[in-house]
Amino acid sequence: MTGRLGAAVASAEALRCLVVITAAAGGLCRGERRAGIADGAGIEPGGTGRHDRCLLSEGRRNGKGDLQMSNVRIAMIGSGFVAEFYMQGLANVRGQEGGANYSRDLKRAREFAMRWTIPEPGTDLGQIIEREDIDLYVIALPNEEHLPVSLALSKAKKHQVCTKPLARNHQEAKAMWKAADESGKMHAYAETEVFSPCVVKAREMAVERLAKVALNPPLSRGRAERKPIQSQ
């Protein structure tokens, strides 16, 4: 499976996991310590922050008084090529809904919102970040914008997902991780390619080959087969 369809399927798989992880990390059990860095496959505990609000808006009660969970509301930070892929993936993910999207160009933001039925497009990033009705922010911007936007989200104590590559270098990635950990909110890295069938198969083959090499290293075989040189 290749091209746009394959990318959309991979994005759907990653984002499906992320929506579930985000809901869990957000505090279905209030105050649970689950800060950390998450990818499409799971969450790695290790932070010390406390998630103090439920991503499922802590639910609402119906006429019978039963608690019903509402959708995870997502803001797409970006309205270009990468954002399109994520929206294709999210179209196959239950339990979420688009709440807002951002672009520096208002016309582009509105066109994107119309394609994906997003109610509130905008060009004021600060205003979107300050909103209280958004549960998860997806950073789908050019690489150089990942760090400042991620830091702004962490400062505002928001859950976030960043597209690949996470950062342009180790220093930027570390700064993003530190800020997210201190915020007590989830920071997820949406590396969709790890879910592609060809990549999964390649990993399995590599692990199998490495296991064989570890048990019987080529250098050891070479030394065993090497004959001593006879002096003349």
Coordinates of N, CA and C in Angstrom, one line a residue:
M1 N 0.9 -1.2 0.0 CA 0.0 0.0 0.0 C 0.9 1.2 0.0
T2 N 0.8 2.1 -1.0 CA 1.7 3.2 -1.1 C 0.9 4.5 -1.4
G3 N 1.6 5.6 -1.4 CA 1.0 6.9 -1.8 C 0.1 7.4 -0.7
R4 N -0.8 8.3 -1.2 CA -1.7 9.0 -0.2 C -2.6 8.0 0.6
L5 N -3.0 6.9 0.0 CA -3.9 6.0 0.7 C -3.1 5.3 1.9
G6 N -1.9 4.9 1.5 CA -1.0 4.3 2.6 C -0.7 5.2 3.7
A7 N -0.4 6.5 3.4 CA -0.1 7.5 4.4 C -1.4 7.7 5.2
A8 N -2.5 7.8 4.6 CA -3.7 8.1 5.4 C -4.1 6.9 6.3
V9 N -3.8 5.7 5.9 CA -4.1 4.5 6.7 C -3.1 4.5 7.9
A10 N -1.9 4.8 7.6 CA -0.9 4.9 8.7 C -1.2 6.0 9.7
S11 N -1.6 7.1 9.2 CA -2.0 8.3 10.0 C -3.2 7.9 10.9
A12 N -4.2 7.2 10.3 CA -5.4 6.7 11.0 C -5.0 5.9 12.2
E13 N -4.1 4.9 11.9 CA -3.7 4.0 13.0 C -3.0 4.7 14.1
A14 N -2.1 5.6 13.8 CA -1.3 6.4 14.8 C -2.3 7.3 15.6
L15 N -3.2 8.0 14.9 CA -4.0 8.9 15.6 C -5.1 8.2 16.4
R16 N -5.5 7.0 15.9 CA -6.5 6.2 16.7 C -5.9 5.9 18.1
C17 N -4.6 5.5 18.1 CA -3.9 5.2 19.3 C -3.8 6.4 20.2
L18 N -3.4 7.5 19.5 CA -3.2 8.8 20.2 C -4.4 9.3 20.9
V19 N -5.6 9.2 20.2 CA -6.8 9.6 20.8 C -7.1 8.8 22.1
V20 N -6.9 7.5 22.0 CA -7.1 6.7 23.2 C -6.1 7.0 24.3
I21 N -4.8 7.2 23.9 CA -3.8 7.5 24.9 C -4.1 8.9 25.5
T22 N -4.5 9.8 24.7 CA -4.8 11.2 25.2 C -5.9 11.2 26.2
A23 N -6.9 10.4 25.9 CA -8.1 10.3 26.8 C -7.6 9.7 28.2
A24 N -6.8 8.7 28.1 CA -6.3 8.1 29.3 C -5.4 9.0 30.1
A25 N -4.5 9.7 29.3 CA -3.5 10.6 30.0 C -4.2 11.8 30.6
G26 N -5.3 12.1 30.0 CA -6.0 13.3 30.5 C -6.7 13.2 31.8
G27 N -6.8 12.0 32.3 CA -7.3 11.9 33.7 C -8.7 11.3 33.8
L28 N -8.9 10.2 33.1 CA -10.2 9.5 33.4 C -10.2 9.1 34.9
C29 N -9.0 8.9 35.4 CA -8.9 8.9 36.9 C -8.2 10.1 37.3
R30 N -8.9 11.1 37.9 CA -8.3 12.4 38.2 C -7.0 12.3 39.1
G31 N -6.0 13.0 38.6 CA -4.8 13.0 39.4 C -3.8 11.9 39.2
E32 N -4.1 11.0 38.3 CA -3.2 9.9 38.0 C -1.9 10.4 37.4
R33 N -0.8 9.9 37.9 CA 0.5 10.3 37.4 C 0.8 9.5 36.1
R34 N 0.6 10.2 34.9 CA 0.9 9.5 33.7 C 1.6 10.5 32.7
A35 N 2.3 11.4 33.2 CA 3.0 12.4 32.3 C 4.1 11.6 31.6
G36 N 4.4 11.9 30.4 CA 5.5 11.3 29.7 C 5.4 11.5 28.2
I37 N 6.3 10.9 27.4 CA 6.3 11.1 26.0 C 5.6 9.9 25.4
A38 N 4.7 10.1 24.5 CA 3.9 9.0 23.9 C 4.2 9.0 22.4
D39 N 4.1 7.8 21.8 CA 4.1 7.7 20.4 C 2.9 7.0 20.0
G40 N 2.7 6.6 18.7 CA 1.5 6.0 18.2 C 1.2 4.6 18.9
A41 N 2.2 4.0 19.5 CA 2.1 2.7 20.0 C 1.8 2.6 21.5
G42 N 2.1 3.7 22.2 CA 1.9 3.7 23.7 C 2.4 4.9 24.4
I43 N 2.4 4.9 25.7 CA 2.9 6.0 26.5 C 4.0 5.5 27.4
E44 N 5.0 6.3 27.5 CA 6.1 5.9 28.4 C 6.1 6.7 29.6
P45 N 5.7 6.1 30.8 CA 5.6 6.9 32.0 C 7.1 7.4 32.4
G46 N 7.1 8.3 33.2 CA 8.5 8.8 33.6 C 8.5 10.2 34.0
G47 N 7.4 11.0 33.7 CA 7.3 12.3 34.2 C 6.8 12.4 35.6
T48 N 6.7 13.6 36.1 CA 6.3 13.8 37.5 C 5.1 14.7 37.5
G49 N 4.6 15.2 36.4 CA 3.4 16.0 36.4 C 2.1 15.3 36.7
R50 N 1.1 16.0 37.0 CA -0.2 15.5 37.3 C -1.2 16.0 36.3
H51 N -1.9 15.1 35.6 CA -2.9 15.6 34.7 C -4.2 15.9 35.5
D52 N -4.6 17.2 35.4 CA -5.6 17.6 36.3 C -7.0 17.8 35.6
R53 N -7.1 17.5 34.3 CA -8.4 17.6 33.7 C -8.7 16.4 32.8
C54 N -9.9 16.0 32.7 CA -10.2 14.9 31.9 C -10.4 15.3 30.4
L55 N -9.7 14.6 29.5 CA -9.8 14.9 28.1 C -11.2 14.7 27.5
L56 N -11.9 13.8 28.1 CA -13.3 13.6 27.6 C -14.3 14.6 28.3
S57 N -13.7 15.8 28.6 CA -14.5 16.9 29.2 C -15.3 16.4 30.4
E58 N -14.7 15.4 31.1 CA -15.3 14.8 32.3 C -16.7 14.4 32.2
G59 N -17.2 14.3 30.9 CA -18.5 13.7 30.6 C -19.6 14.7 30.9
R60 N -20.8 14.3 30.6 CA -22.0 15.0 30.9 C -23.1 14.0 31.2
R61 N -24.0 14.4 32.0 CA -25.1 13.5 32.5 C -26.3 13.6 31.6
N62 N -26.9 12.4 31.3 CA -28.1 12.5 30.5 C -29.3 12.6 31.4
G63 N -30.5 12.5 30.9 CA -31.7 12.7 31.6 C -31.9 11.7 32.8
K64 N -31.2 10.6 32.7 CA -31.3 9.6 33.7 C -30.2 9.8 34.8
G65 N -29.4 10.7 34.6 CA -28.3 11.0 35.6 C -27.1 10.1 35.3
D66 N -27.0 9.4 34.2 CA -25.9 8.6 33.8 C -24.8 9.4 33.2
L67 N -23.6 9.2 33.6 CA -22.4 9.9 33.0 C -22.1 9.5 31.6
Q68 N -22.1 10.4 30.7 CA -21.7 10.1 29.3 C -20.5 10.9 28.9
M69 N -19.5 10.1 28.2 CA -18.3 10.8 27.8 C -18.5 11.5 26.5
S70 N -18.0 12.7 26.3 CA -18.0 13.4 25.1 C -16.7 13.2 24.3
N71 N -16.7 13.6 23.1 CA -15.6 13.4 22.2 C -14.4 14.2 22.6
V72 N -13.2 13.8 22.2 CA -11.9 14.5 22.4 C -12.0 15.6 21.3
R73 N -11.9 16.9 21.7 CA -12.0 18.0 20.7 C -10.5 18.4 20.3
I74 N -10.3 18.4 19.0 CA -8.9 18.6 18.5 C -8.8 19.9 17.7
A75 N -7.7 20.6 18.0 CA -7.3 21.8 17.2 C -6.2 21.4 16.3
M76 N -6.3 21.6 15.0 CA -5.3 21.3 14.0 C -4.4 22.6 13.8
I77 N -3.2 22.6 14.3 CA -2.3 23.7 14.1 C -1.6 23.6 12.8
G78 N -2.2 24.2 11.8 CA -1.7 24.1 10.4 C -2.8 23.7 9.5
S79 N -2.8 24.1 8.3 CA -3.8 23.8 7.3 C -3.3 23.5 6.0
G80 N -2.1 22.8 6.0 CA -1.5 22.5 4.7 C -1.4 21.0 4.4
F81 N -0.3 20.6 3.8 CA -0.1 19.2 3.3 C -0.2 18.2 4.4
V82 N 0.6 18.5 5.5 CA 0.6 17.5 6.6 C -0.7 17.5 7.3
A83 N -1.3 18.6 7.5 CA -2.6 18.7 8.2 C -3.7 17.9 7.4
E84 N -3.6 17.9 6.1 CA -4.5 17.1 5.3 C -4.4 15.6 5.6
F85 N -3.2 15.1 5.7 CA -3.0 13.7 6.0 C -3.6 13.3 7.3
Y86 N -3.4 14.2 8.3 CA -3.9 13.9 9.6 C -5.4 13.9 9.6
M87 N -6.0 14.8 8.9 CA -7.5 14.8 8.8 C -8.0 13.6 8.1
Q88 N -7.3 13.1 7.1 CA -7.7 11.9 6.5 C -7.7 10.7 7.5
G89 N -6.6 10.7 8.3 CA -6.5 9.7 9.3 C -7.6 9.8 10.4
L90 N -7.9 11.0 10.8 CA -8.9 11.2 11.8 C -10.3 10.9 11.4
A91 N -10.5 10.9 10.1 CA -11.8 10.6 9.6 C -12.2 9.2 9.9
N92 N -11.2 8.3 10.2 CA -11.5 6.9 10.6 C -11.3 6.7 12.1
V93 N -11.3 7.7 12.8 CA -11.1 7.6 14.3 C -12.3 8.0 15.0
R94 N -12.9 7.1 15.8 CA -14.1 7.5 16.6 C -13.7 8.1 17.9
G95 N -14.6 8.9 18.5 CA -14.3 9.5 19.7 C -13.6 10.8 19.7
Q96 N -13.6 11.5 18.5 CA -12.9 12.8 18.3 C -13.7 13.6 17.4
E97 N -13.5 14.9 17.5 CA -14.1 15.9 16.6 C -13.2 17.1 16.5
G98 N -13.2 17.7 15.3 CA -12.4 18.9 15.1 C -13.1 20.1 15.7
G99 N -12.3 20.9 16.5 CA -12.9 22.1 17.1 C -12.4 23.4 16.5
A100 N -11.1 23.4 16.0 CA -10.6 24.6 15.4 C -9.4 24.2 14.6
N101 N -9.0 25.1 13.7 CA -7.8 24.9 12.9 C -7.1 26.3 12.7
Y102 N -5.8 26.2 12.5 CA -5.0 27.5 12.4 C -4.3 27.5 11.1
S103 N -4.1 28.7 10.5 CA -3.3 29.0 9.4 C -2.9 30.5 9.5
R104 N -1.8 30.8 8.9 CA -1.4 32.3 8.9 C -2.3 33.0 7.9
D105 N -2.8 32.3 6.9 CA -3.7 32.8 5.9 C -5.1 32.5 6.2
L106 N -6.0 33.5 6.4 CA -7.4 33.3 6.7 C -8.1 32.5 5.6
K107 N -7.9 32.8 4.4 CA -8.6 32.2 3.3 C -8.2 30.7 3.3
R108 N -7.0 30.4 3.5 CA -6.6 29.0 3.5 C -7.2 28.3 4.7
A109 N -7.2 28.9 5.9 CA -7.8 28.4 7.1 C -9.3 28.0 6.9
R110 N -10.0 29.0 6.2 CA -11.4 28.8 6.0 C -11.7 27.6 5.0
E111 N -10.9 27.6 4.0 CA -11.0 26.5 3.0 C -10.8 25.1 3.6
F112 N -9.8 25.0 4.4 CA -9.4 23.8 5.1 C -10.6 23.4 6.1
A113 N -11.1 24.4 6.8 CA -12.2 24.1 7.7 C -13.4 23.7 7.0
M114 N -13.7 24.2 5.8 CA -14.9 23.8 5.0 C -14.7 22.4 4.6
R115 N -13.5 22.0 4.1 CA -13.3 20.6 3.6 C -13.5 19.6 4.7
W116 N -13.2 20.0 6.0 CA -13.2 19.0 7.0 C -14.2 19.3 8.1
T117 N -15.2 20.2 7.8 CA -16.3 20.5 8.7 C -15.8 20.9 10.1
I118 N -14.8 21.8 10.1 CA -14.3 22.3 11.4 C -15.0 23.7 11.6
P119 N -15.6 23.9 12.8 CA -16.4 25.0 13.0 C -15.7 26.4 13.1
E120 N -14.4 26.4 13.6 CA -13.8 27.7 13.9 C -12.4 27.7 13.4
P121 N -12.2 28.2 12.1 CA -10.8 28.4 11.6 C -10.3 29.8 12.1
G122 N -9.0 29.9 12.2 CA -8.5 31.2 12.7 C -7.0 31.4 12.3
T123 N -6.6 32.6 12.5 CA -5.2 33.0 12.3 C -4.5 33.5 13.5
D124 N -5.2 33.5 14.6 CA -4.6 34.0 15.9 C -4.2 32.7 16.7
L125 N -3.0 32.3 16.6 CA -2.6 31.1 17.3 C -2.7 31.2 18.8
G126 N -2.3 32.3 19.3 CA -2.4 32.5 20.8 C -3.8 32.4 21.3
Q127 N -4.8 32.9 20.5 CA -6.2 32.8 20.9 C -6.7 31.3 20.9
I128 N -6.2 30.6 19.9 CA -6.6 29.2 19.8 C -6.0 28.4 21.0
I129 N -4.8 28.7 21.3 CA -4.1 28.0 22.4 C -4.8 28.2 23.7
E130 N -5.3 29.4 23.9 CA -6.0 29.8 25.2 C -7.4 29.2 25.3
R131 N -7.9 28.6 24.3 CA -9.3 28.1 24.4 C -9.4 27.0 25.4
E132 N -10.5 27.0 26.2 CA -10.7 26.0 27.2 C -11.5 24.8 26.7
D133 N -12.0 24.9 25.5 CA -12.8 23.8 25.0 C -12.1 22.8 24.1
I134 N -10.7 23.0 23.9 CA -9.9 22.2 23.1 C -9.1 21.2 24.0
D135 N -9.2 19.9 23.7 CA -8.6 18.9 24.5 C -7.2 18.5 24.0
L136 N -7.0 18.6 22.7 CA -5.7 18.1 22.1 C -5.3 18.9 20.9
Y137 N -4.1 19.4 20.9 CA -3.6 20.2 19.8 C -2.6 19.4 18.9
V138 N -2.8 19.4 17.6 CA -1.9 18.6 16.7 C -1.1 19.7 16.0
I139 N 0.2 19.6 16.1 CA 1.2 20.5 15.5 C 1.5 19.9 14.1
A140 N 1.0 20.6 13.0 CA 1.2 20.1 11.7 C 1.8 21.3 10.9
L141 N 2.9 21.8 11.3 CA 3.6 23.0 10.8 C 4.9 22.6 10.2
P142 N 5.6 23.6 9.5 CA 7.0 23.4 9.1 C 7.9 23.1 10.3
N143 N 9.0 22.4 10.0 CA 9.9 22.0 11.1 C 10.3 23.1 12.0
E144 N 10.6 24.3 11.5 CA 11.2 25.3 12.3 C 10.1 25.9 13.3
E145 N 8.9 25.6 13.1 CA 7.8 26.1 13.9 C 7.5 25.1 15.1
H146 N 8.0 23.9 15.0 CA 7.6 22.9 16.0 C 8.0 23.3 17.5
L147 N 9.2 23.8 17.6 CA 9.7 24.2 19.0 C 8.9 25.3 19.6
P148 N 8.8 26.5 18.9 CA 8.1 27.6 19.6 C 6.6 27.3 19.9
V149 N 6.0 26.6 19.0 CA 4.6 26.2 19.2 C 4.4 25.2 20.3
S150 N 5.3 24.2 20.3 CA 5.3 23.2 21.4 C 5.5 23.8 22.8
L151 N 6.5 24.7 22.9 CA 6.7 25.4 24.1 C 5.6 26.3 24.6
A152 N 4.9 26.9 23.6 CA 3.7 27.7 23.9 C 2.6 26.9 24.5
L153 N 2.4 25.7 23.9 CA 1.4 24.8 24.3 C 1.7 24.2 25.7
S154 N 2.9 23.9 26.0 CA 3.3 23.4 27.3 C 3.2 24.5 28.3
K155 N 3.5 25.7 28.0 CA 3.3 26.8 28.9 C 1.9 27.0 29.3
A156 N 1.0 26.8 28.3 CA -0.4 26.9 28.6 C -1.0 25.6 29.2
K157 N -0.2 24.6 29.4 CA -0.6 23.3 30.0 C -1.6 22.6 29.1
K158 N -1.3 22.4 27.8 CA -2.1 21.8 26.9 C -1.5 20.4 26.4
H159 N -2.4 19.4 26.2 CA -2.0 18.2 25.6 C -1.7 18.4 24.1
Q160 N -0.6 17.8 23.6 CA -0.2 18.1 22.2 C 0.3 16.9 21.5
V161 N 0.2 16.9 20.2 CA 0.8 15.9 19.3 C 1.6 16.6 18.3
C162 N 2.9 16.2 18.1 CA 3.7 16.9 17.1 C 4.0 15.9 15.9
T163 N 3.9 16.4 14.7 CA 4.2 15.6 13.5 C 5.7 15.4 13.4
K164 N 6.1 14.5 12.6 CA 7.5 14.2 12.4 C 8.1 15.2 11.4
P165 N 9.4 15.5 11.5 CA 10.3 15.1 12.6 C 9.9 16.0 13.8
L166 N 10.2 15.4 15.0 CA 9.8 16.1 16.2 C 10.5 17.4 16.3
A167 N 11.8 17.4 16.0 CA 12.6 18.7 16.0 C 13.7 18.6 15.0
R168 N 14.4 19.7 14.9 CA 15.6 19.8 13.9 C 16.9 19.3 14.5
N169 N 16.9 19.2 15.8 CA 18.1 18.6 16.5 C 17.8 18.2 17.9
H170 N 18.8 17.6 18.5 CA 18.6 17.0 19.8 C 18.3 18.1 20.9
Q171 N 18.9 19.3 20.7 CA 18.7 20.3 21.7 C 17.2 20.8 21.7
E172 N 16.6 20.9 20.5 CA 15.2 21.3 20.4 C 14.3 20.2 21.0
A173 N 14.6 19.0 20.6 CA 13.7 17.9 21.1 C 13.8 17.8 22.6
K174 N 15.0 18.0 23.2 CA 15.1 17.9 24.7 C 14.3 19.1 25.3
A175 N 14.4 20.3 24.7 CA 13.7 21.4 25.3 C 12.2 21.2 25.2
M176 N 11.7 20.6 24.2 CA 10.2 20.3 24.1 C 9.8 19.2 25.1
W177 N 10.7 18.2 25.3 CA 10.3 17.2 26.3 C 10.3 17.7 27.7
K178 N 11.3 18.6 28.0 CA 11.4 19.1 29.4 C 10.2 20.0 29.7
A179 N 9.8 20.9 28.7 CA 8.7 21.8 28.9 C 7.4 21.0 29.1
A180 N 7.2 19.9 28.3 CA 6.0 19.1 28.3 C 6.0 18.4 29.7
D181 N 7.1 17.8 30.1 CA 7.1 17.1 31.4 C 6.8 18.0 32.6
E182 N 7.4 19.2 32.5 CA 7.1 20.2 33.6 C 5.6 20.7 33.6
S183 N 5.0 20.7 32.4 CA 3.6 21.1 32.3 C 2.7 20.1 32.9
G184 N 3.1 18.8 33.0 CA 2.2 17.8 33.5 C 1.2 17.3 32.5
K185 N 1.4 17.7 31.2 CA 0.5 17.3 30.1 C 1.2 16.4 29.2
M186 N 0.4 15.7 28.3 CA 1.0 14.8 27.4 C 1.6 15.4 26.2
H187 N 2.7 15.0 25.8 CA 3.4 15.4 24.5 C 3.6 14.1 23.7
A188 N 2.9 14.0 22.6 CA 3.0 12.8 21.7 C 3.7 13.1 20.4
Y189 N 4.4 12.1 19.9 CA 5.1 12.2 18.7 C 4.5 11.3 17.6
A190 N 3.9 11.9 16.6 CA 3.1 11.2 15.7 C 4.0 10.6 14.5
E191 N 4.7 9.6 14.8 CA 5.6 9.0 13.8 C 4.7 7.9 13.1
T192 N 4.0 8.3 12.0 CA 3.1 7.4 11.4 C 3.7 6.2 10.6
E193 N 4.9 6.4 10.1 CA 5.5 5.4 9.3 C 5.8 4.1 10.0
V194 N 5.9 4.1 11.3 CA 6.2 2.9 12.0 C 5.1 1.9 11.9
F195 N 3.9 2.4 11.5 CA 2.7 1.5 11.3 C 2.6 0.9 9.9
S196 N 3.4 1.4 9.0 CA 3.3 0.9 7.6 C 3.7 -0.5 7.6
P197 N 3.0 -1.4 6.8 CA 3.3 -2.8 6.8 C 4.8 -3.1 6.4
C198 N 5.3 -2.3 5.4 CA 6.6 -2.6 4.9 C 7.7 -2.3 6.0
V199 N 7.4 -1.2 6.8 CA 8.3 -0.9 7.9 C 8.3 -1.9 9.0
V200 N 7.1 -2.3 9.3 CA 6.9 -3.4 10.4 C 7.6 -4.6 10.0
K201 N 7.5 -5.1 8.7 CA 8.2 -6.3 8.2 C 9.7 -6.1 8.2
A202 N 10.2 -4.9 7.8 CA 11.6 -4.6 7.8 C 12.2 -4.7 9.2
R203 N 11.4 -4.2 10.2 CA 11.9 -4.3 11.6 C 12.0 -5.7 12.0
E204 N 10.9 -6.5 11.7 CA 10.9 -7.9 12.1 C 12.1 -8.7 11.5
M205 N 12.4 -8.4 10.3 CA 13.6 -9.0 9.6 C 14.9 -8.6 10.2
A206 N 15.0 -7.3 10.6 CA 16.2 -6.8 11.2 C 16.4 -7.4 12.5
V207 N 15.4 -7.5 13.3 CA 15.5 -8.1 14.7 C 15.9 -9.6 14.6
E208 N 15.3 -10.3 13.6 CA 15.7 -11.7 13.4 C 17.1 -11.9 13.0
R209 N 17.6 -11.0 12.1 CA 19.0 -11.1 11.6 C 19.9 -10.7 12.7
L210 N 19.6 -9.7 13.5 CA 20.5 -9.3 14.6 C 20.6 -10.3 15.7
A211 N 19.5 -11.1 15.9 CA 19.5 -12.1 16.9 C 20.5 -13.2 16.4
K212 N 20.5 -13.6 15.1 CA 21.3 -14.6 14.6 C 22.8 -14.2 14.7
V213 N 23.0 -12.9 14.4 CA 24.4 -12.4 14.4 C 24.9 -12.4 15.9
A214 N 24.1 -12.0 16.8 CA 24.5 -12.0 18.2 C 24.9 -13.3 18.7
L215 N 24.2 -14.4 18.2 CA 24.5 -15.7 18.7 C 25.7 -16.3 18.0
N216 N 26.0 -15.8 16.8 CA 27.1 -16.3 16.0 C 27.8 -15.2 15.2
P217 N 28.6 -14.3 15.9 CA 29.2 -13.1 15.3 C 30.1 -13.5 14.1
P218 N 30.0 -12.8 13.0 CA 30.9 -13.1 11.9 C 32.4 -13.0 12.2
L219 N 32.8 -12.1 13.1 CA 34.2 -11.9 13.4 C 34.7 -13.2 14.2
S220 N 33.8 -13.8 15.0 CA 34.2 -15.0 15.7 C 34.4 -16.1 14.7
R221 N 33.5 -16.2 13.8 CA 33.7 -17.3 12.7 C 35.0 -17.1 12.0
G222 N 35.3 -15.8 11.7 CA 36.5 -15.5 10.9 C 37.7 -15.9 11.6
R223 N 37.8 -15.7 12.9 CA 39.0 -16.0 13.7 C 39.1 -17.5 13.8
A224 N 38.0 -18.2 13.9 CA 38.0 -19.7 14.1 C 38.5 -20.3 12.8
E225 N 38.2 -19.7 11.6 CA 38.5 -20.3 10.3 C 39.9 -19.9 9.9
R226 N 40.5 -18.9 10.5 CA 41.8 -18.4 10.1 C 42.9 -19.4 10.6
K227 N 43.8 -19.8 9.6 CA 44.9 -20.7 9.9 C 46.1 -20.0 10.3
P228 N 46.9 -20.5 11.2 CA 48.2 -19.8 11.5 C 49.2 -19.8 10.4
I229 N 50.0 -18.7 10.2 CA 50.9 -18.6 9.2 C 52.2 -19.4 9.5
Q230 N 52.6 -20.3 8.6 CA 53.8 -21.2 8.9 C 55.0 -20.4 8.6
S231 N 56.0 -20.4 9.5 CA 57.2 -19.7 9.2 C 58.1 -20.5 8.2
Q232 N 58.8 -19.7 7.3 CA 59.6 -20.4 6.3 C 60.9 -20.8 6.9

